Amino acid sequence: MNTIVLIFVIFLGGAILTYFAGMLKGILKEILFLATVFVPLGLFYTQISTGDTFNIELAGFALKWAITPFSYLFALIVISVATMAAVFAVSAMRGTKNLGFFYANFILTIMAMMGILFSRDLVSFFIFWEIMTWSSYLMVVYRGEDVQKVGIKYFIFSAIGAYAMLMAIVIVYNLTGSMMIDTLVRAYPAFDFNMQILIPVLLLIGFGVKSALMPLHVWAPGAYSHAPMAYTSVFSGALSKMGIYGMVIVLVSLISYFPQGHWFREVIAWMGGITAVMGTLWAIKQDDAKKLLAYSSVAQLGYIIVGVGIGTPLAMMSGLFLAFMHALFKGTLFMVVGTIEKQTGTTNFTEVTGLIRKMPWTFLAALLSIIALAGIPPLGGFIGKWMLYESLMSSEHYFLVIVIFFSSTAAFLYCYKFLFGFFLGQEEKEWDYVKEAPALMVIPMLVLSFATFVFGVFPGLILNPINEAMQTLGYANTQGHLWEMSVIFNDWGNQVAMQPIIYAIIAIFLFFLIFLTLKSYKNTRYVTTKDISSSGEVPKEHENLTFSINFMQPFFRAVEPLMKRQIDKYYNGFANGMEALFDFTRRIYTGNGQTYAMYVVIFVIILLLLKNSFFG
Amino acid sequence: MQEIKENLIQHIKTQFKEATEKVYDGNRLDFTVDKQCIPSILTYLKDRLGYIHLSHIACVDWLEEGKFEIIFIVWSPEEKMKVFIRTKIDRDNAVMPNIDMIWRQANTYEREMREMFGIEFIGLEAPDEFLLEDWEGPPPMRRDFDTEAYAQETFWHRPGREDALDVREEIIKRSREEIPDFAKKYSR
Amino acid sequence: MINDKNSQKIVDIIQNWSRKHSIWVLAYGTGCGAIEIPPTMTSRYDAERLGVRGAATPRQADVLLITGYLTTKTLKRVIRVYEQMQDPKYVIGFGSCTINGGMYYDSYNTIKLLDRYLPVDVYINGCMPRPEAVLAGFGKLQKLIAEGKATGATKYKENIEWYKENQKKVITNWVMPDYNW
Amino acid sequence: MDSIWYKILGAIVTVVMAFIVGLTYMGLSRKITARVQNRKGPPFYQNFIDALKLASKTSAIHHGFLHHVGPAFMMITSIMSVMIVPILTGDQWFSNLNFKGDLIFLLYIMVFGPLGMALGAGQTGNPNSAIGVTRGLSQMVGFEIPWVMALVALMMQYHTTSIVDLINVQHQSGTWLMFSSPFAFIAAVLAMLGMFRYSPFDIVGAPTELASGPVSENGGKYLFTLMSSNSIFAFAKLTLYVDLFLGGASNIPVLLLKTFAIYLIPMLYGIVSPRYRTEQAIRYFWGWPLFFGILAILHATVF
């Protein structure tokens, strides 16, 4: 059997098996679950190389599954996040109800993502897209809280995206008579102007919803924060990248052949920039860690969209690099929140404080990921941001640079809030019972966060696949050295030019650490956080001195006018209008048989009149 | 002014028969009432007659009579009139009705009186200590509390100069100044 | 070489010189004495020219300046602040109240002798001492530091039992964390 | 091989020089402030005495590991920025570690230390520290905007992200960038007011209301490390301004003269100003400085 098919069979069988294995004894179903995640992904990583194909004829449509270097890159994202999240999920979800349901959906999501990456034709692409949407929707409503509000919102937006995409697919089939993506790409330059605009726009709506582009992002905060955290690290880390995946294909393979494509890209890039700013501002305001990370995901996807939207080789590379990095660090951060939720029972910054001495490894993972998120030098996020700035500069998007820079500076505010809120501050007696999470939860976080460090120092490890992927997309072949456009990389490619600087940083750091530790070592004491200089007052045990409510208040007083309007309001207004419309239709459908009979009579009369007047 | 005072006396007298008034010159008027009437007379003054401002609550220790006198001073910004409401309570059984639901700020005065005089206010919601931290002695503002003896007993004292000389002469010699006339009477 | 006595002496001289010329003061402004600090620090008397400068928190301060009477309630806070200061540290008692209780000699809740509770290096007498007197007090402290005689903190550590007993005698409800050096 | 040793030695000498110069400047600022207030003021070397005293404190406390390493984080930033900014132009010893695109690197490395320090301040558990940190971060978001606008204007005008290239531009054209792109200079100088945290932008430390904010739990050696890193950082920033707008310097006296001239701006502005509230400070930077930043970019697009 073809390995590609085998992978899907294992996934599908595994999903069904784990669903029914929910009744089984604990450890068995966990092993089953891990096996169904690891075996196919391992098969994929070892057995499949780019160029493998699989063709099938189904209901008159020719389906083609294959893997290109470009989809291989995204498959790497899926593999790295999904395996770690699976290990994390086993331990994190232990003891919850409906475990079989969770496992099955988890596997289905991964299968759908792999399917999207495999699909070379629009039909299977759409089918897998829908499977992904459905399984993620079921995960969003998994806990059964706020289903009305959050679930429906996610569902409606997904449906809008899916139908836009479906419409595009139908149009494409109408025009070309084929469902192959390659055919679409080849035929696109010959389409007439309206179709040339309409098809990308429809597709971009579909992909924009998943990648939480600005006007379509409103589902994201709720959905990200309501799904179980073990799943959200996949949701935000890998699943949102599927939108980026599609967007890159549309922007590069279609828009590039469109004469006015330049303006189109500009609009997308600016939308990404605005997404980044607004996502950041809203993230700062959140008091709930899940919501904060959700808005931060929106903002980070904004950066990626900026890079992808600009579309120069360097910008595209930075976008893809950031996509990879975002998957790593945001996956870790959601796992951190999941860990804290499991250990303390809450994710609110105003409640939990001072966990650093109780959960040091979790803190280390969070710290590394936050540094990567903030884009501070030795870690991976910095490389991506650097390339983004450089590309924006060289492509003369100067105001966009400032927008992005504002957003990434403001990101420090929520980065600090995240670390401070959970780990720093007063150590309260209330949380004395908290212990470090089990090793199975800590190890995936540490692996992913150290990966950000490794890729920050040796970005060539990712830049090589990105390089290959971009050459399949049609960027110029530069003997595998695309990254030399950026001044940051040195001649031998797979390392950063700042390597000596990184060594210098570490050397200076160690030097001063030794100085601080050795200087009057004996007389340096540790004192508890209750022993602070508080004007001589001794804080009593029940007195909480932590500063966590209204954390960034002065900043918000300054940016108040920006934050007044929330895009949700417009959607609510729109929804209210729709409701009024439906009310009106309900007045027509009274439920009375006689009225319907009357409608029929009136309709027939109108038809007759029309027939007489137009055709008579 | 006189008119206002008479009017006020009449009002109070009809409502509170046992109240005895004392008229002062200027904008001041005293009423002495029973301690049970205190909440009602203050409410009446505040709600009906416009005495909306509680200026002060004072306590006087009449040790010889064995009484505490508690004085409420209220003020009407419209009539520009100060009204003193006095009441006397037993020193041994110092219990007062609580009025901090009429004026919130009365709470502070009541806590202070509770600590300093040991007067119990019924239903006063302020459990913690207010001014005196870790105080274990008798209420210090009662007149039978001998503060000097207490201080002698509790704290160390630096022994004074045994010769108790007037060092001013020395200082004058050193700085070659003269003592001004008005200061001379203070020198020993 | 560092253990060599002579070189240690030289190091001591240099360190004492720096401590002498850089005095960061935490003014514990109780009572009326606090008002004498602003003129001392500002243009008229300008204590900064001697290296005397205000510190914001006890962690940064060298000198604890107690400007006036201490009730039993504030004594608790002062002890707390003194413990939070970093070695070497000095205490200046400021005004008659810290010396013998001053005008509060018969008060039921002010302590009369500060040096029974905290080791005072320098007293500045007067009620209130004028800024000139305050500067003279700082001068005296500088002299003591330079000579290595301002050893209040070591005295305190050596006689900690005695000080603790005295402190607990007036502060009956001892809720603060115990001494933690 | 020789050149590497030269560079390393040069970097160490630079750091020492930055420490001395920075502390001297801070001492001079105290002296000048005193003279403006009609006082005698401390001697200009007062800060060295203070630093020595802090270093010779015999005891120190910390509230946990991050608090312990916070000052070391701060020190990295200072030394890294001194090592990257070219101190003297055309000098083998003092050209330092600069490379292409170091301007962007500098922008990010400059926030690394404060953030590490902020984490240290966070672990102290002192609410004043946390409040100070939030104020500092908010203010940073404020002044970074005009500052980045000024830099972007320079970068787009001369198509480079390297400091050395910008210095070379000034050498070739013969005029300082201060005159050839004046709006960028104004925006950058206004941003500098916030960067140096003298009043009216001293909302982070704010000794009277926040008890010196993030450093309120640091004493002794920790405070010494912070103080020296602050002075080194100040020198690095001043040298950066000189390099960018005043044509760099070819020998040390000229460098000192130019840096001190720049340093006088925030200092003299600060002496006569009371403190802003946080949101006022942010709005200040988003007012005229932002306007000049936009002007600078327009100016750069026109030329």
Coordinates of C-alpha atoms in Angstrom, one line a residue, chain D residues 27-215:
Chain D
G27 CA 28.3 63.7 38.7
L28 CA 28.5 66.8 36.6
S29 CA 24.8 66.7 36.1
R30 CA 24.4 66.7 39.9
K31 CA 26.8 69.6 40.1
I32 CA 25.0 71.5 37.5
T33 CA 21.6 70.8 39.0
A34 CA 22.9 72.1 42.3
R35 CA 24.3 75.3 40.7
V36 CA 20.9 75.9 39.0
Q37 CA 19.2 75.5 42.4
N38 CA 21.8 78.0 43.9
R39 CA 23.5 75.3 45.9
K40 CA 27.2 74.4 46.1
G41 CA 26.5 70.8 45.2
P42 CA 28.6 67.7 45.6
P43 CA 32.0 67.4 43.9
F44 CA 31.9 66.1 40.3
Y45 CA 33.5 62.8 41.5
Q46 CA 30.7 62.2 44.0
N47 CA 29.3 59.3 42.0
F48 CA 32.6 57.5 42.1
I49 CA 32.5 57.7 45.9
D50 CA 28.9 56.5 45.9
A51 CA 29.8 53.6 43.6
L52 CA 32.7 52.6 45.8
K53 CA 30.6 52.8 48.9
L54 CA 27.9 50.6 47.4
A55 CA 30.5 48.1 46.3
S56 CA 32.0 48.0 49.8
K57 CA 28.7 47.3 51.5
T58 CA 29.2 44.0 53.3
S59 CA 25.7 42.5 53.1
A60 CA 22.9 42.2 50.6
I61 CA 19.6 40.5 50.3
H62 CA 17.8 39.0 47.3
H63 CA 14.3 37.6 46.9
G64 CA 15.1 34.8 44.5
F65 CA 17.1 33.7 41.5
L66 CA 15.7 36.2 39.1
H67 CA 16.3 39.1 41.5
H68 CA 19.9 37.9 41.8
V69 CA 20.5 37.9 38.1
G70 CA 18.5 40.9 37.1
P71 CA 21.4 43.3 37.5
A72 CA 23.6 41.0 35.4
F73 CA 21.0 41.2 32.6
M74 CA 21.1 44.9 32.8
M75 CA 24.9 44.9 32.6
I76 CA 24.8 42.8 29.4
T77 CA 22.7 45.4 27.6
S78 CA 25.0 48.2 28.6
I79 CA 28.2 46.5 27.6
M80 CA 26.8 45.1 24.4
S81 CA 25.6 48.4 23.3
V82 CA 28.9 50.0 24.1
M83 CA 30.6 47.3 22.2
I84 CA 28.4 47.7 19.1
V85 CA 28.4 51.5 18.9
P86 CA 31.5 52.7 17.2
I87 CA 33.3 54.9 19.7
L88 CA 35.9 56.5 17.5
T89 CA 35.8 56.5 13.7
G90 CA 38.6 55.1 11.7
D91 CA 40.4 53.8 14.7
Q92 CA 41.5 50.3 14.9
W93 CA 41.1 50.1 18.7
F94 CA 37.8 51.6 19.0
S95 CA 35.8 50.5 16.0
N96 CA 34.4 47.6 18.1
L97 CA 32.1 44.9 17.0
N98 CA 29.9 46.7 14.7
F99 CA 28.5 45.0 11.6
K100 CA 26.0 45.6 8.9
G101 CA 22.5 46.2 10.2
D102 CA 23.6 46.8 13.8
L103 CA 21.1 49.6 14.2
I104 CA 18.2 47.2 14.3
F105 CA 20.2 44.9 16.6
L106 CA 20.8 47.8 18.9
L107 CA 17.1 48.7 19.0
Y108 CA 16.4 45.3 20.4
I109 CA 19.4 44.7 22.6
M110 CA 18.6 48.0 24.3
V111 CA 15.3 46.7 25.6
F112 CA 16.7 43.3 26.6
G113 CA 18.4 44.5 29.8
P114 CA 15.5 46.6 31.1
L115 CA 13.3 43.6 30.6
G116 CA 15.6 41.3 32.4
M117 CA 15.9 43.9 35.2
A118 CA 12.1 44.2 35.2
L119 CA 11.8 40.5 35.8
G120 CA 14.2 40.8 38.7
A121 CA 12.2 43.7 40.0
G122 CA 9.1 41.6 39.6
Q123 CA 10.4 38.8 41.8
T124 CA 11.1 41.1 44.7
G125 CA 7.3 41.2 45.2
N126 CA 7.4 44.8 46.1
P127 CA 4.4 46.5 44.6
N128 CA 6.4 49.7 44.0
S129 CA 8.8 47.8 41.8
A130 CA 6.0 46.3 39.7
I131 CA 4.3 49.7 39.3
G132 CA 7.6 51.3 38.3
V133 CA 8.2 48.6 35.7
T134 CA 4.7 49.0 34.1
R135 CA 5.4 52.7 34.0
G136 CA 8.7 52.2 32.4
L137 CA 7.4 49.8 29.8
S138 CA 4.6 52.2 29.0
Q139 CA 7.0 55.1 28.6
M140 CA 9.2 53.0 26.5
V141 CA 6.3 52.3 24.1
G142 CA 5.9 56.1 24.0
F143 CA 9.4 57.2 23.1
E144 CA 10.3 54.3 20.9
I145 CA 7.9 55.6 18.2
P146 CA 9.5 58.9 17.4
W147 CA 12.9 57.3 18.0
V148 CA 12.3 54.6 15.5
M149 CA 10.7 57.1 13.1
A150 CA 13.9 59.1 13.2
L151 CA 16.0 56.1 12.6
V152 CA 13.8 54.9 9.8
A153 CA 14.1 58.3 8.2
L154 CA 17.9 58.0 8.3
M155 CA 17.8 54.5 7.0
M156 CA 15.6 55.3 4.1
Q157 CA 17.5 58.4 3.2
Y158 CA 20.8 56.7 3.0
H159 CA 19.7 53.1 2.3
T160 CA 21.7 51.5 5.1
T161 CA 21.1 50.0 8.5
S162 CA 24.7 50.3 9.6
I163 CA 26.0 53.0 11.9
V164 CA 29.5 53.0 10.3
D165 CA 27.9 53.7 6.9
L166 CA 25.9 56.6 8.3
I167 CA 29.2 58.0 9.8
N168 CA 30.8 57.6 6.4
V169 CA 27.9 59.4 4.7
Q170 CA 28.6 62.4 7.0
H171 CA 32.3 62.3 6.3
Q172 CA 31.7 62.2 2.6
S173 CA 29.1 65.0 2.4
G174 CA 30.9 67.1 4.9
T175 CA 27.8 68.0 6.9
W176 CA 26.4 66.4 9.9
L177 CA 23.1 64.6 9.7
M178 CA 21.9 67.0 12.3
F179 CA 21.7 69.6 9.6
S180 CA 21.0 67.5 6.5
S181 CA 18.0 65.7 8.2
P182 CA 17.0 68.2 10.9
F183 CA 13.5 66.8 11.6
A184 CA 14.9 63.3 12.3
F185 CA 17.4 65.0 14.7
I186 CA 14.6 66.9 16.5
A187 CA 12.5 63.7 16.8
A188 CA 15.4 61.7 18.1
V189 CA 16.3 64.4 20.7
L190 CA 12.8 64.6 21.9
A191 CA 12.7 60.8 22.2
M192 CA 16.0 61.0 24.1
L193 CA 14.3 63.0 26.8
G194 CA 12.4 59.9 27.7
M195 CA 15.3 57.6 27.2
F196 CA 17.4 59.3 29.8
R197 CA 14.6 59.3 32.4
Y198 CA 15.4 62.7 33.8
S199 CA 12.4 64.7 34.9
P200 CA 9.8 65.3 33.6
F201 CA 10.1 61.6 32.5
D202 CA 11.4 60.2 35.7
I203 CA 8.2 58.4 36.3
V204 CA 9.9 55.1 36.6
G205 CA 12.0 55.8 39.7
A206 CA 9.9 58.6 41.1
P207 CA 11.6 58.5 44.6
T208 CA 8.8 60.3 46.4
E209 CA 5.9 58.3 45.2
L210 CA 7.3 54.9 44.2
A211 CA 10.4 54.7 46.6
S212 CA 12.7 54.5 43.5
G213 CA 10.5 52.0 41.7
P214 CA 12.2 48.9 40.2
V215 CA 15.4 49.2 42.3

